[in-house]
Each structure stands twice: as structure tokens, then as C-alpha cells.
Amino acid sequence: MSEARALYAPEWLTYPEHPEALSRTIWTDSFTRNEQGELCIDGVTVSDLAAEHETPQYVFSETTFRARARAYRTAFEQAFAEHGAQVSVYYAGKSFLSTAVARWATEEGLCLDTASGGELALALRAQVPGANIALHGNNKSEAELARAIRNGLGRVVADSVDELKLIECVYAELAAERVAEGEEPYAPVPVLIRITPGVHASTHESIATAHEDQKFGMSLQPGTAALAGLDEEELEHWGVESTDSYAALAAAILNATDSLDFRGIHCHIGSQIFEAEGFEQAATTALEFMNRLNRDLGVTLPELDLGGGYGIGYTEADHPRSITEVTESIAASVAATCERLGMAIPHMSFEPGRSISGPSGATLYTVGTIKNVSIEDENGEIRVRRYVSVDGGMSDNARPVLYESDYSVTLANRAPAGEQVLSRVVGKHCESGDVVVRYCYLPADLQAGDILAVPATGAYCYVLGSNYNFLTRPPVIATAEGKPSRVMIRRQREEDMLALDMGSDI
């Protein structure tokens, strides 16, 4: 999103000639309107959802989640099968994770990507097999790594030389404990190293992760090996010589460490990306580096993970590519690069998160205060904008504040007929930046008590939630075609928050 925002309305926002219509770029087929014009989610009306579970609430469609998870797995498998290669698809749990979601992903044939000890604990609670779990993170703790080793995780994605040293140390301690107990040591830890491919993805700076000046990954730039800060004694410990890049040095160290199993390379260029070029460029860079390591280290690295980051539709300005377009373009690029380099296509893996969970969710709010304000537009003309306050806000969706993200909205409890008025949906927090939907049209007869639905909130909304102003966190309600709604994550109570306060007499 550009830093220069429209004062009154952006060019992409058009007056809705059919306000009841649900754009299939933004709303999946799980979201429909009944004959009365009320929004239904997997056949359940929003008025029933609000009556049973109150608002605000996140509604999460199991039907959509399973369909999109299955579609990604099938599309990637078919696209790479044409080139004689195999694929694993990891659901990126950081976008939204619960025990139910972890189970759904597993049942649809996906592995699970975790980014912290807490996400890993939840995955294990959901009984996801350790071999199907990956652990990410740029600053993993000893406890997180120990949990990963004890549970036989399928991969740990290392982010630095310091982390490789830490993994080796933690493994040695655990191995000593096992030997002391008369048991065999754990198998070597399967490790991928995360590289920085230098791709400048077209997305918000905060979610672009492949350029040099940021916290993730290891540089491929010549001369960066010295940044690891290793002295001659440490290099001698691993029996390696200093190399030109940080990533090459990390690879040499990893390859020389018996307790670690060097499985391959990982890279991820960012999130909410629509263009194909960035993914293709990252694939080429990663494969060229992988081919060089195979030659220089005398190995054949078996795995390459190209991350995720595929964009979804939030507003009418967005034009996401289909799942088939995404998978086929990446497969073709990987196959062409491998053929040029004379190497076999490694086992590929990918990590869609937002593009599975995002369209699966919507947030329901109840309208409260409505007021009109006067503003001066770009031409100096005085215009009116209507501010619609709802019973949630930045505590349940921080993305507009963090990333200047735009969303859509619709009147949900009845047909949004008649004149439509330019509006801004805002929350109830003590912040002027507490905006839920910055630019939208809503019916002129909107009134307090109406229910609004904001689509595409299944990713990075609940997981980024907070208790700002001591608002309780909303529940996550699961729907599925032919089933009644179920509470997936219960509503937080005031007692839950207050229980963390240890009292005044401490």
C-alpha cells in the first residue's frame, strides 16, 4: 500500500450497483445470501451466529479451509509430477492455529509449519506427528530446540550460524542424558538453512522478508562470511575454511557436524504477494546456490523449501492469481532452472498460510454509534464521511494499524439495499487509528444493532489480537456445510484477564 492515502476515497473503490453481491475474489462459496438477503456462512445465518455466540466473533469455515488446503496439495503435487518431482505442502500455522485447524490440515494431507515453542506445543497437542512438523524462528530458545529434538521434528529451519552452534550444543546435552539412561542417542537433527535470496517482493515492507537489511535468513553476498564473527579456533573445531558468504559458511559448518543432518535450503520472500516474478527469481537463486553447495561440499542436498506468501483478495483492488496459476508457474520455473543447471529437481516443499486460512474467516460486528464528519477532499471540496463504530476494533484486527491493510465489509443481517453512503468502519478503542475498514460503502439506512461482516479475516487477525483497553478477545466459531456452528476457541472472559493480575499487595 502506498504511503500517500486518498483523503476521501481511493480510485479503486467504486459505488456498488449491486451492494448485495459477494465478490468471489474476496468471499468464498461458503458465504452466501438467503432469499431475505441475509448473509449465511456454510448455511448458518449471521443472526443465528450472533444470537448464539454474541459479537464480535470470528467465524471460520471448515469447508473453505479444507477445500483450499486440499487444492494447494493437489495442485502442487500435479504441477511437479509433470516434471517427475515430489512435493510436501506445509500449512503455515502462524497465520491461524488451533488444535482443530491442525487436525484439519493433517487430515487433508498437509504437514505443519510452526514458528515458536507455543505453536509447536499446540501442534503436538493436536497429535500431529513430529516428522510432519517444521520449526522456524530467528531466535529459537534452548527449550524450543530441545522440544523439537525430543519429538523428532521433520525439520528445523536454522536462521544463523549462532543457531547452528546452539542446536549442536542442545543435541549434545540431550544425547548425554539418553546415554546416561542407557538409551540410544536421538537421530541427527534434520536442518535446513534459511537464505536471503535478495528478492524485493512487491508487498508492505514489514512483511517482505528476502532483502538484506532485515532479521531473517543468511546472506549470499560475497564477503559476508566475516559477519559470522568466527575465529580460527572455531573454524578449526568444525574443520572448515572461511568462505565468501555467510550462507556458504553456515552450510559448510552444518555439513561438517555429525549431530546435524543437512537436509537442504529454505527461503521465503514475504507475504501477500501477487506477482509471479518474485517467486521465480527466488527459486532460481536458491537452486543455483544449492547446486554450488552440492559441487563444493560433495553432497546431494535432497530438499528445497520455497516458503509461501501467495496473496489473497481483501478488496476490489486485489487481483490474486488462482492456486493453479501459482503452482504451475513455480513448477515450470524450478524445472527449467534445474535442467539448465544439470541437476535433478530436489524434493520441494511450500508453506501456504494466509492463502488457506485468510479466505476461510470473517468477523462479525454489531453496529453502535454512527456519525457524520466533514472532510476536505483532494480538490479542496468539503465532503461528508460517515463513521460507523462497532463493538471490536484494533484488538481483534491489528493489520490496518500495522500494515495499512484495507478490508471490505457488508451489511450482513439483512439485504444492503437502497442508497449507499461512503463510510469508515472504526472500533471502540481509545485510538484515532483504530480503523477496521478505511474505505467502504454501506446502506444509508444503517442503524445501531445491525450486523456487519468483514471478510478474509481468517489469517493474522486472531493470532495478532490483544486485550488493548481490556477488551476481551472474541471467540472463533467454526462452521461447516451441513453442521451446526461450534465453538473452536471460546470467548475470553474478564476473569481470564484479571486472573493474570497478581493483586496490589505484592
Coordinates of C-alpha atoms in Angstrom, one line a residue:
M1 CA 0.0 0.0 0.0
S2 CA 1.3 3.4 -0.9
E3 CA 2.2 5.8 1.8
A4 CA 0.0 8.5 0.1
R5 CA -3.6 7.7 1.0
A6 CA -6.6 9.2 -0.6
L7 CA -8.2 11.9 1.6
Y8 CA -11.7 11.0 0.6
A9 CA -11.8 7.7 -1.3
P10 CA -9.3 5.8 -3.4
E11 CA -9.7 5.3 -7.1
W12 CA -10.2 1.6 -6.8
L13 CA -13.4 2.0 -4.6
T14 CA -16.5 2.0 -6.8
Y15 CA -20.1 2.7 -6.0
P16 CA -21.8 -0.6 -5.6
E17 CA -24.6 -1.0 -8.2
H18 CA -25.5 -4.4 -6.6
P19 CA -24.5 -4.0 -2.9
E20 CA -25.9 -7.4 -2.0
A21 CA -23.4 -9.1 -4.4
L22 CA -20.5 -11.0 -2.9
S23 CA -17.3 -10.8 -5.0
R24 CA -15.8 -14.3 -5.3
T25 CA -12.4 -12.7 -5.4
I26 CA -13.0 -11.8 -1.7
W27 CA -15.8 -14.2 -0.5
T28 CA -15.5 -17.9 -1.0
D29 CA -18.5 -20.1 -1.9
S30 CA -19.1 -20.8 1.8
F31 CA -20.5 -17.2 2.1
T32 CA -24.0 -16.7 0.5
R33 CA -27.1 -14.7 1.0
N34 CA -30.5 -16.3 1.6
E35 CA -33.8 -15.2 0.0
Q36 CA -34.2 -12.5 2.5
G37 CA -30.7 -11.1 1.7
E38 CA -29.1 -12.2 5.0
L39 CA -25.5 -13.4 4.9
C40 CA -25.1 -17.1 5.6
I41 CA -21.8 -18.9 6.4
D42 CA -21.9 -22.6 5.4
G43 CA -25.7 -22.3 5.6
V44 CA -25.8 -20.7 9.0
T45 CA -27.3 -17.2 9.2
V46 CA -25.3 -14.4 10.8
S47 CA -28.3 -13.5 13.0
D48 CA -28.2 -17.1 14.4
L49 CA -24.5 -16.9 14.9
A50 CA -24.8 -13.5 16.7
A51 CA -27.7 -14.8 18.9
E52 CA -25.8 -17.9 20.0
H53 CA -22.2 -16.6 20.3
E54 CA -22.6 -12.7 20.5
T55 CA -20.4 -10.3 18.7
P56 CA -17.7 -9.6 17.9
Q57 CA -16.8 -13.1 16.8
Y58 CA -14.6 -14.6 14.2
V59 CA -16.3 -17.2 12.0
F60 CA -14.1 -19.8 10.5
S61 CA -15.3 -22.0 7.7
E62 CA -14.0 -25.6 8.0
T63 CA -15.5 -26.2 4.5
T64 CA -13.4 -23.4 2.9
F65 CA -10.2 -24.3 4.9
R66 CA -10.3 -27.9 3.9
A67 CA -11.1 -27.1 0.2
R68 CA -8.2 -24.7 -0.1
A69 CA -5.8 -26.9 1.8
R70 CA -6.7 -29.8 -0.5
A71 CA -6.5 -27.6 -3.6
Y72 CA -2.9 -26.5 -2.8
R73 CA -1.7 -30.0 -2.0
T74 CA -3.3 -31.4 -5.2
A75 CA -2.2 -28.5 -7.4
F76 CA 1.5 -28.6 -6.2
E77 CA 1.6 -32.4 -6.5
Q78 CA 0.2 -32.4 -10.0
A79 CA 2.4 -29.5 -11.2
F80 CA 5.6 -31.1 -10.1
A81 CA 4.5 -34.7 -11.0
E82 CA 4.7 -33.5 -14.6
H83 CA 8.4 -32.9 -14.1
G84 CA 9.0 -36.1 -12.1
A85 CA 9.4 -34.4 -8.7
Q86 CA 7.7 -34.9 -5.3
V87 CA 6.2 -32.2 -3.1
S88 CA 5.3 -31.6 0.5
V89 CA 2.9 -28.8 1.5
Y90 CA 3.2 -27.3 5.0
Y91 CA 0.4 -25.2 6.4
A92 CA 1.9 -22.1 7.9
G93 CA 0.4 -22.2 11.4
K94 CA 1.4 -18.6 12.2
S95 CA -1.5 -17.4 10.1
F96 CA -4.0 -19.1 12.4
L97 CA -3.7 -22.1 14.5
S98 CA -5.9 -24.2 16.8
T99 CA -6.0 -27.9 17.6
A100 CA -8.9 -28.3 15.2
V101 CA -7.2 -26.4 12.4
A102 CA -4.0 -28.5 12.9
R103 CA -6.1 -31.6 12.7
W104 CA -7.9 -30.5 9.5
A105 CA -4.6 -29.7 7.8
T106 CA -3.2 -33.1 8.7
E107 CA -6.3 -34.9 7.5
E108 CA -6.0 -33.0 4.2
G109 CA -2.5 -34.4 3.7
L110 CA -0.6 -31.2 4.8
C111 CA 2.4 -31.0 7.1
L112 CA 2.5 -28.2 9.7
D113 CA 5.0 -25.3 9.9
T114 CA 5.4 -23.8 13.4
A115 CA 7.2 -20.6 14.3
S116 CA 7.6 -20.9 18.1
G117 CA 7.5 -23.2 21.0
G118 CA 3.9 -22.4 21.7
E119 CA 2.8 -23.2 18.1
L120 CA 4.8 -26.4 18.4
A121 CA 3.1 -27.3 21.7
L122 CA -0.3 -26.8 20.1
A123 CA 0.7 -29.0 17.1
L124 CA 1.8 -31.7 19.4
R125 CA -1.4 -31.4 21.4
A126 CA -3.3 -31.9 18.2
Q127 CA -1.3 -35.1 17.8
V128 CA 0.4 -34.0 14.6
P129 CA 3.3 -36.5 14.0
G130 CA 6.6 -34.9 14.8
A131 CA 8.0 -36.0 11.5
N132 CA 5.3 -33.8 9.8
I133 CA 6.3 -30.6 11.8
A134 CA 8.8 -27.9 10.9
L135 CA 10.1 -25.4 13.4
H136 CA 11.0 -21.9 12.2
G137 CA 12.2 -18.7 14.1
N138 CA 15.1 -16.4 14.1
N139 CA 15.8 -16.7 17.8
K140 CA 14.9 -20.2 19.0
S141 CA 15.5 -21.0 22.7
E142 CA 17.2 -24.0 24.1
A143 CA 13.8 -25.2 25.4
E144 CA 12.2 -24.9 22.0
L145 CA 15.1 -26.8 20.3
A146 CA 15.0 -29.5 23.0
R147 CA 11.3 -30.0 22.4
A148 CA 11.9 -30.2 18.7
I149 CA 14.6 -32.9 19.2
R150 CA 12.7 -34.9 21.7
N151 CA 9.7 -35.1 19.5
G152 CA 11.6 -36.0 16.3
L153 CA 10.6 -33.0 14.2
G154 CA 10.9 -33.5 10.5
R155 CA 12.9 -30.3 10.1
V156 CA 14.4 -27.3 12.0
V157 CA 15.0 -24.2 9.8
A158 CA 18.2 -22.6 11.0
D159 CA 18.5 -18.8 10.7
S160 CA 22.1 -18.1 11.7
V161 CA 25.5 -19.6 12.5
D162 CA 24.8 -18.9 16.2
E163 CA 21.7 -21.1 15.9
L164 CA 23.6 -24.0 14.4
K165 CA 26.0 -23.8 17.3
L166 CA 23.1 -23.8 19.7
I167 CA 21.4 -26.8 18.1
E168 CA 24.7 -28.7 18.3
C169 CA 25.0 -27.8 22.0
V170 CA 21.4 -28.8 22.9
Y171 CA 21.7 -32.0 21.0
A172 CA 24.9 -32.9 22.9
E173 CA 23.2 -32.3 26.2
L174 CA 20.2 -34.4 25.3
A175 CA 22.4 -37.2 23.9
A176 CA 24.4 -37.3 27.1
E177 CA 21.1 -37.7 29.1
R178 CA 20.0 -40.5 26.8
V179 CA 23.3 -42.4 27.1
A180 CA 23.3 -41.9 30.9
E181 CA 19.8 -43.5 30.9
G182 CA 21.1 -46.5 28.9
E183 CA 19.2 -45.4 25.7
E184 CA 20.4 -44.7 22.2
P185 CA 21.0 -41.0 21.3
Y186 CA 18.5 -39.2 19.2
A187 CA 18.9 -39.3 15.5
P188 CA 20.8 -36.3 14.0
V189 CA 18.6 -33.2 13.8
P190 CA 17.3 -32.6 10.3
V191 CA 18.2 -29.0 9.4
L192 CA 17.5 -26.6 6.5
I193 CA 19.4 -23.3 6.4
R194 CA 17.3 -20.2 5.5
I195 CA 19.0 -18.0 2.9
T196 CA 18.3 -14.4 1.9
P197 CA 17.7 -14.5 -1.9
G198 CA 17.8 -10.8 -2.3
V199 CA 14.3 -10.6 -3.9
H200 CA 12.5 -7.3 -3.3
A201 CA 8.9 -8.6 -3.2
S202 CA 6.1 -6.2 -4.0
T203 CA 4.4 -6.0 -0.6
H204 CA 4.4 -4.0 2.6
E205 CA 8.0 -3.5 4.0
S206 CA 7.0 -5.2 7.3
I207 CA 6.1 -8.4 5.5
A208 CA 8.9 -8.5 2.9
T209 CA 11.5 -11.0 4.1
A210 CA 14.0 -11.6 1.4
H211 CA 16.1 -8.3 1.2
E212 CA 19.4 -8.0 3.0
D213 CA 18.6 -5.4 5.7
Q214 CA 16.2 -7.4 7.9
K215 CA 16.3 -10.1 10.5
F216 CA 15.6 -13.3 8.6
G217 CA 18.0 -15.6 6.7
M218 CA 21.6 -15.8 5.8
S219 CA 23.2 -13.7 3.1
L220 CA 24.5 -15.0 -0.2
Q221 CA 26.5 -11.8 -0.8
P222 CA 30.3 -12.3 -1.2
G223 CA 32.3 -11.1 1.7
T224 CA 29.6 -11.6 4.3
A225 CA 31.1 -14.7 5.9
A226 CA 33.1 -12.5 8.2
L227 CA 29.9 -11.2 9.7
A228 CA 29.5 -14.6 11.4
G229 CA 32.3 -13.4 13.7
L230 CA 34.0 -16.8 13.9
D231 CA 37.7 -17.1 14.9
E232 CA 40.3 -19.6 13.6
E233 CA 39.8 -21.9 16.6
E234 CA 36.0 -22.1 15.9
L235 CA 36.6 -22.8 12.2
E236 CA 39.1 -25.5 13.1
H237 CA 36.5 -27.0 15.5
W238 CA 34.3 -27.8 12.5
G239 CA 37.2 -28.5 10.2
V240 CA 36.0 -25.8 7.7
E241 CA 37.6 -22.9 6.0
S242 CA 36.1 -19.5 5.8
T243 CA 34.1 -19.0 2.6
D244 CA 32.8 -16.0 0.7
S245 CA 29.2 -15.7 2.0
Y246 CA 27.5 -16.1 5.4
A247 CA 25.2 -18.8 4.0
A248 CA 28.0 -20.8 2.4
L249 CA 29.9 -20.7 5.7
A250 CA 26.8 -21.9 7.6
A251 CA 26.4 -24.7 5.0
A252 CA 30.0 -25.9 5.5
I253 CA 29.6 -25.9 9.2
L254 CA 26.3 -27.8 9.1
N255 CA 27.7 -30.3 6.7
A256 CA 30.7 -31.0 9.0
T257 CA 28.5 -31.5 12.1
D258 CA 27.7 -35.2 12.8
S259 CA 24.8 -34.4 15.1
L260 CA 23.0 -32.3 12.5
D261 CA 21.6 -33.7 9.2
F262 CA 22.0 -31.1 6.4
R263 CA 18.7 -31.6 4.5
G264 CA 18.7 -28.5 2.2
I265 CA 17.8 -24.9 1.7
H266 CA 14.9 -22.7 2.7
C267 CA 13.9 -19.3 1.5
H268 CA 10.8 -17.1 1.8
I269 CA 10.4 -13.7 0.1
G270 CA 7.4 -12.3 2.0
S271 CA 3.6 -12.3 2.3
Q272 CA 0.6 -11.1 0.4
I273 CA 2.4 -11.2 -3.0
F274 CA 0.5 -11.3 -6.3
E275 CA 3.3 -11.3 -8.9
A276 CA 4.9 -14.5 -10.1
E277 CA 8.3 -13.0 -10.8
G278 CA 9.5 -12.8 -7.2
F279 CA 8.8 -16.4 -6.5
E280 CA 10.5 -17.5 -9.7
Q281 CA 13.6 -15.3 -9.1
A282 CA 13.9 -16.8 -5.5
A283 CA 13.6 -20.3 -6.9
T284 CA 16.4 -19.7 -9.4
T285 CA 18.7 -18.1 -6.7
A286 CA 18.1 -20.9 -4.2
L287 CA 18.6 -23.6 -6.8
E288 CA 21.9 -22.1 -8.1
F289 CA 23.2 -21.8 -4.5
M290 CA 22.1 -25.4 -3.8
N291 CA 23.8 -26.7 -6.9
R292 CA 27.0 -24.9 -5.9
L293 CA 26.9 -26.5 -2.5
N294 CA 26.4 -29.9 -4.0
R295 CA 29.5 -29.4 -6.0
D296 CA 31.7 -27.7 -3.4
L297 CA 30.7 -29.9 -0.5
G298 CA 30.5 -33.1 -2.5
V299 CA 26.9 -33.8 -1.4
T300 CA 23.4 -34.0 -3.0
L301 CA 21.1 -32.0 -0.8
P302 CA 17.7 -33.5 -1.0
E303 CA 15.3 -30.7 -0.1
L304 CA 14.3 -27.2 -1.1
D305 CA 11.6 -25.2 0.6
L306 CA 10.4 -22.1 -1.2
G307 CA 8.1 -20.8 1.6
G308 CA 4.7 -19.2 0.9
G309 CA 3.4 -15.7 0.7
Y310 CA 0.7 -16.1 -2.0
G311 CA -1.7 -13.1 -1.9
I312 CA -5.5 -13.2 -1.4
G313 CA -8.3 -10.7 -2.1
Y314 CA -9.2 -8.2 0.6
T315 CA -10.8 -5.5 -1.6
E316 CA -11.8 -5.0 -5.2
A317 CA -8.3 -3.6 -5.8
D318 CA -6.8 -7.0 -5.3
H319 CA -6.3 -9.5 -8.2
P320 CA -4.8 -12.7 -6.7
R321 CA -3.7 -15.5 -9.0
S322 CA -5.5 -18.8 -8.8
I323 CA -4.0 -21.7 -7.0
T324 CA -3.3 -23.5 -10.3
E325 CA -1.6 -20.4 -11.7
V326 CA 0.7 -20.1 -8.6
T327 CA 1.7 -23.8 -8.6
E328 CA 2.2 -24.3 -12.3
S329 CA 4.4 -21.2 -12.7
I330 CA 6.6 -22.2 -9.8
A331 CA 6.9 -25.8 -11.0
A332 CA 7.8 -24.6 -14.5
S333 CA 10.4 -22.2 -13.2
V334 CA 12.0 -24.8 -10.9
A335 CA 12.1 -27.4 -13.7
A336 CA 13.7 -25.0 -16.2
T337 CA 16.4 -23.9 -13.8
C338 CA 17.2 -27.5 -12.8
E339 CA 17.5 -28.5 -16.4
R340 CA 19.8 -25.6 -17.1
L341 CA 22.0 -26.5 -14.1
G342 CA 22.0 -30.2 -14.9
M343 CA 20.6 -31.2 -11.5
A344 CA 17.7 -33.3 -10.5
I345 CA 14.7 -31.5 -9.0
P346 CA 15.0 -31.9 -5.2
H347 CA 12.1 -32.8 -3.0
M348 CA 10.2 -29.5 -3.0
S349 CA 8.1 -28.0 -0.2
F350 CA 5.9 -25.0 0.2
E351 CA 4.2 -23.1 3.1
P352 CA 0.9 -21.5 2.2
G353 CA -0.8 -20.0 5.3
R354 CA -2.8 -16.8 4.6
S355 CA -3.9 -18.1 1.3
I356 CA -5.6 -21.1 3.0
S357 CA -6.8 -19.6 6.3
G358 CA -7.5 -16.0 5.2
P359 CA -10.5 -16.6 2.9
S360 CA -11.8 -19.1 5.4
G361 CA -12.7 -16.5 8.0
A362 CA -14.9 -13.5 8.5
T363 CA -15.5 -11.2 11.5
L364 CA -19.0 -10.3 12.7
Y365 CA -19.5 -6.9 14.5
T366 CA -22.6 -5.1 15.8
V367 CA -23.1 -1.5 14.8
G368 CA -23.1 1.1 17.6
T369 CA -22.6 4.8 17.2
I370 CA -23.0 6.4 13.8
K371 CA -22.0 9.9 13.0
N372 CA -21.1 12.1 10.0
V373 CA -18.0 14.2 9.8
S374 CA -16.9 16.8 7.2
I375 CA -13.6 16.5 5.4
E376 CA -11.8 18.3 2.6
D377 CA -11.0 16.1 -0.4
E378 CA -8.0 16.3 -2.8
N379 CA -9.7 19.1 -4.7
G380 CA -10.5 21.3 -1.7
E381 CA -14.2 20.4 -1.8
I382 CA -15.9 19.8 1.5
R383 CA -17.4 16.3 1.7
V384 CA -19.1 14.1 4.2
R385 CA -17.9 10.8 5.5
R386 CA -19.9 8.6 7.9
Y387 CA -18.1 6.9 10.8
V388 CA -19.6 3.6 11.9
S389 CA -18.5 2.4 15.2
V390 CA -18.6 -1.3 16.0
D391 CA -18.0 -3.4 19.2
G392 CA -14.5 -4.5 18.3
G393 CA -11.6 -2.9 16.5
M394 CA -7.8 -3.0 16.5
S395 CA -7.7 -5.5 19.3
D396 CA -9.3 -8.2 17.0
N397 CA -7.7 -6.9 13.8
A398 CA -4.4 -5.2 14.1
R399 CA -3.5 -5.4 10.4
P400 CA -4.9 -2.0 9.4
V401 CA -2.7 -0.3 12.1
L402 CA 0.4 -2.5 11.5
Y403 CA 0.4 -2.7 7.7
E404 CA -2.1 -0.1 6.5
S405 CA -4.2 -3.0 5.3
D406 CA -7.5 -2.4 3.6
Y407 CA -10.6 -4.6 4.1
S408 CA -14.1 -4.9 2.7
V409 CA -17.4 -5.0 4.6
T410 CA -21.0 -5.8 4.0
L411 CA -24.3 -5.4 5.9
A412 CA -24.9 -9.0 7.0
N413 CA -28.2 -9.3 8.9
R414 CA -30.4 -8.0 6.0
A415 CA -30.1 -7.0 2.4
P416 CA -27.9 -3.9 1.9
A417 CA -30.5 -2.3 -0.4
G418 CA -31.1 1.3 -1.3
E419 CA -28.7 4.3 -1.3
Q420 CA -25.1 3.6 -0.4
V421 CA -23.1 6.1 1.6
L422 CA -19.3 6.4 1.8
S423 CA -18.4 5.2 5.2
R424 CA -15.5 4.2 7.5
V425 CA -15.9 1.4 10.0
V426 CA -14.0 2.1 13.2
G427 CA -13.5 0.3 16.5
K428 CA -14.2 1.3 20.1
H429 CA -10.6 1.7 21.3
C430 CA -9.1 4.9 22.5
E431 CA -7.0 5.5 19.4
S432 CA -7.8 7.6 16.4
G433 CA -6.0 5.0 14.2
D434 CA -8.5 2.3 15.4
V435 CA -9.9 1.7 11.9
V436 CA -11.4 -1.6 10.8
V437 CA -12.4 -0.8 7.2
R438 CA -11.0 2.5 5.9
Y439 CA -13.0 2.9 2.7
C440 CA -16.4 1.3 2.0
Y441 CA -20.0 2.0 1.0
L442 CA -22.7 1.0 3.4
P443 CA -26.5 1.5 3.2
A444 CA -27.8 4.9 4.1
D445 CA -30.4 3.3 6.4
L446 CA -27.7 1.5 8.5
Q447 CA -28.6 1.7 12.2
A448 CA -27.4 0.6 15.6
G449 CA -27.9 -3.1 16.1
D450 CA -27.2 -4.1 12.5
I451 CA -24.5 -6.7 12.0
L452 CA -21.5 -6.1 9.7
A453 CA -19.3 -8.8 8.3
V454 CA -15.7 -8.2 7.3
P455 CA -14.3 -11.0 5.0
A456 CA -10.9 -12.5 4.7
T457 CA -10.1 -12.2 8.4
G458 CA -9.1 -15.9 8.9
A459 CA -5.4 -15.1 8.8
Y460 CA -3.3 -12.8 11.1
C461 CA -6.3 -11.4 13.0
Y462 CA -7.0 -13.7 15.9
V463 CA -3.3 -14.5 16.2
L464 CA -2.3 -10.8 16.3
G465 CA -5.1 -10.0 18.8
S466 CA -4.7 -8.2 22.1
N467 CA -6.5 -7.0 25.2
Y468 CA -6.0 -3.3 24.5
N469 CA -8.3 -1.2 26.7
F470 CA -9.0 -4.5 28.4
L471 CA -11.4 -5.8 25.8
T472 CA -11.8 -9.5 25.9
R473 CA -10.8 -11.5 22.9
P474 CA -13.6 -12.7 20.6
P475 CA -14.3 -16.4 20.1
V476 CA -13.6 -18.4 17.0
I477 CA -16.7 -20.1 15.8
A478 CA -16.4 -23.0 13.3
T479 CA -18.9 -23.6 10.6
A480 CA -19.1 -26.5 8.0
E481 CA -21.7 -27.3 5.4
G482 CA -24.4 -29.4 6.9
K483 CA -23.3 -28.9 10.5
P484 CA -24.3 -26.6 13.3
S485 CA -21.8 -23.9 14.4
R486 CA -19.3 -25.0 17.0
V487 CA -17.0 -23.0 19.4
M488 CA -13.5 -23.7 18.2
I489 CA -11.9 -21.1 20.6
R490 CA -14.1 -19.8 23.4
R491 CA -14.6 -16.1 24.1
Q492 CA -12.2 -14.8 26.6
R493 CA -13.8 -13.6 29.9
E494 CA -12.9 -10.6 32.0
E495 CA -12.0 -13.1 34.8
D496 CA -9.4 -14.6 32.4
M497 CA -7.6 -11.3 32.0
L498 CA -7.9 -10.3 35.7
A499 CA -6.5 -13.7 36.8
L500 CA -3.1 -12.6 35.4
D501 CA -3.1 -9.6 37.8
M502 CA -1.4 -10.7 41.0
G503 CA -3.0 -8.1 43.1
S504 CA -2.0 -4.8 44.7
D505 CA -0.4 -6.2 47.9
I506 CA 2.8 -7.6 46.3

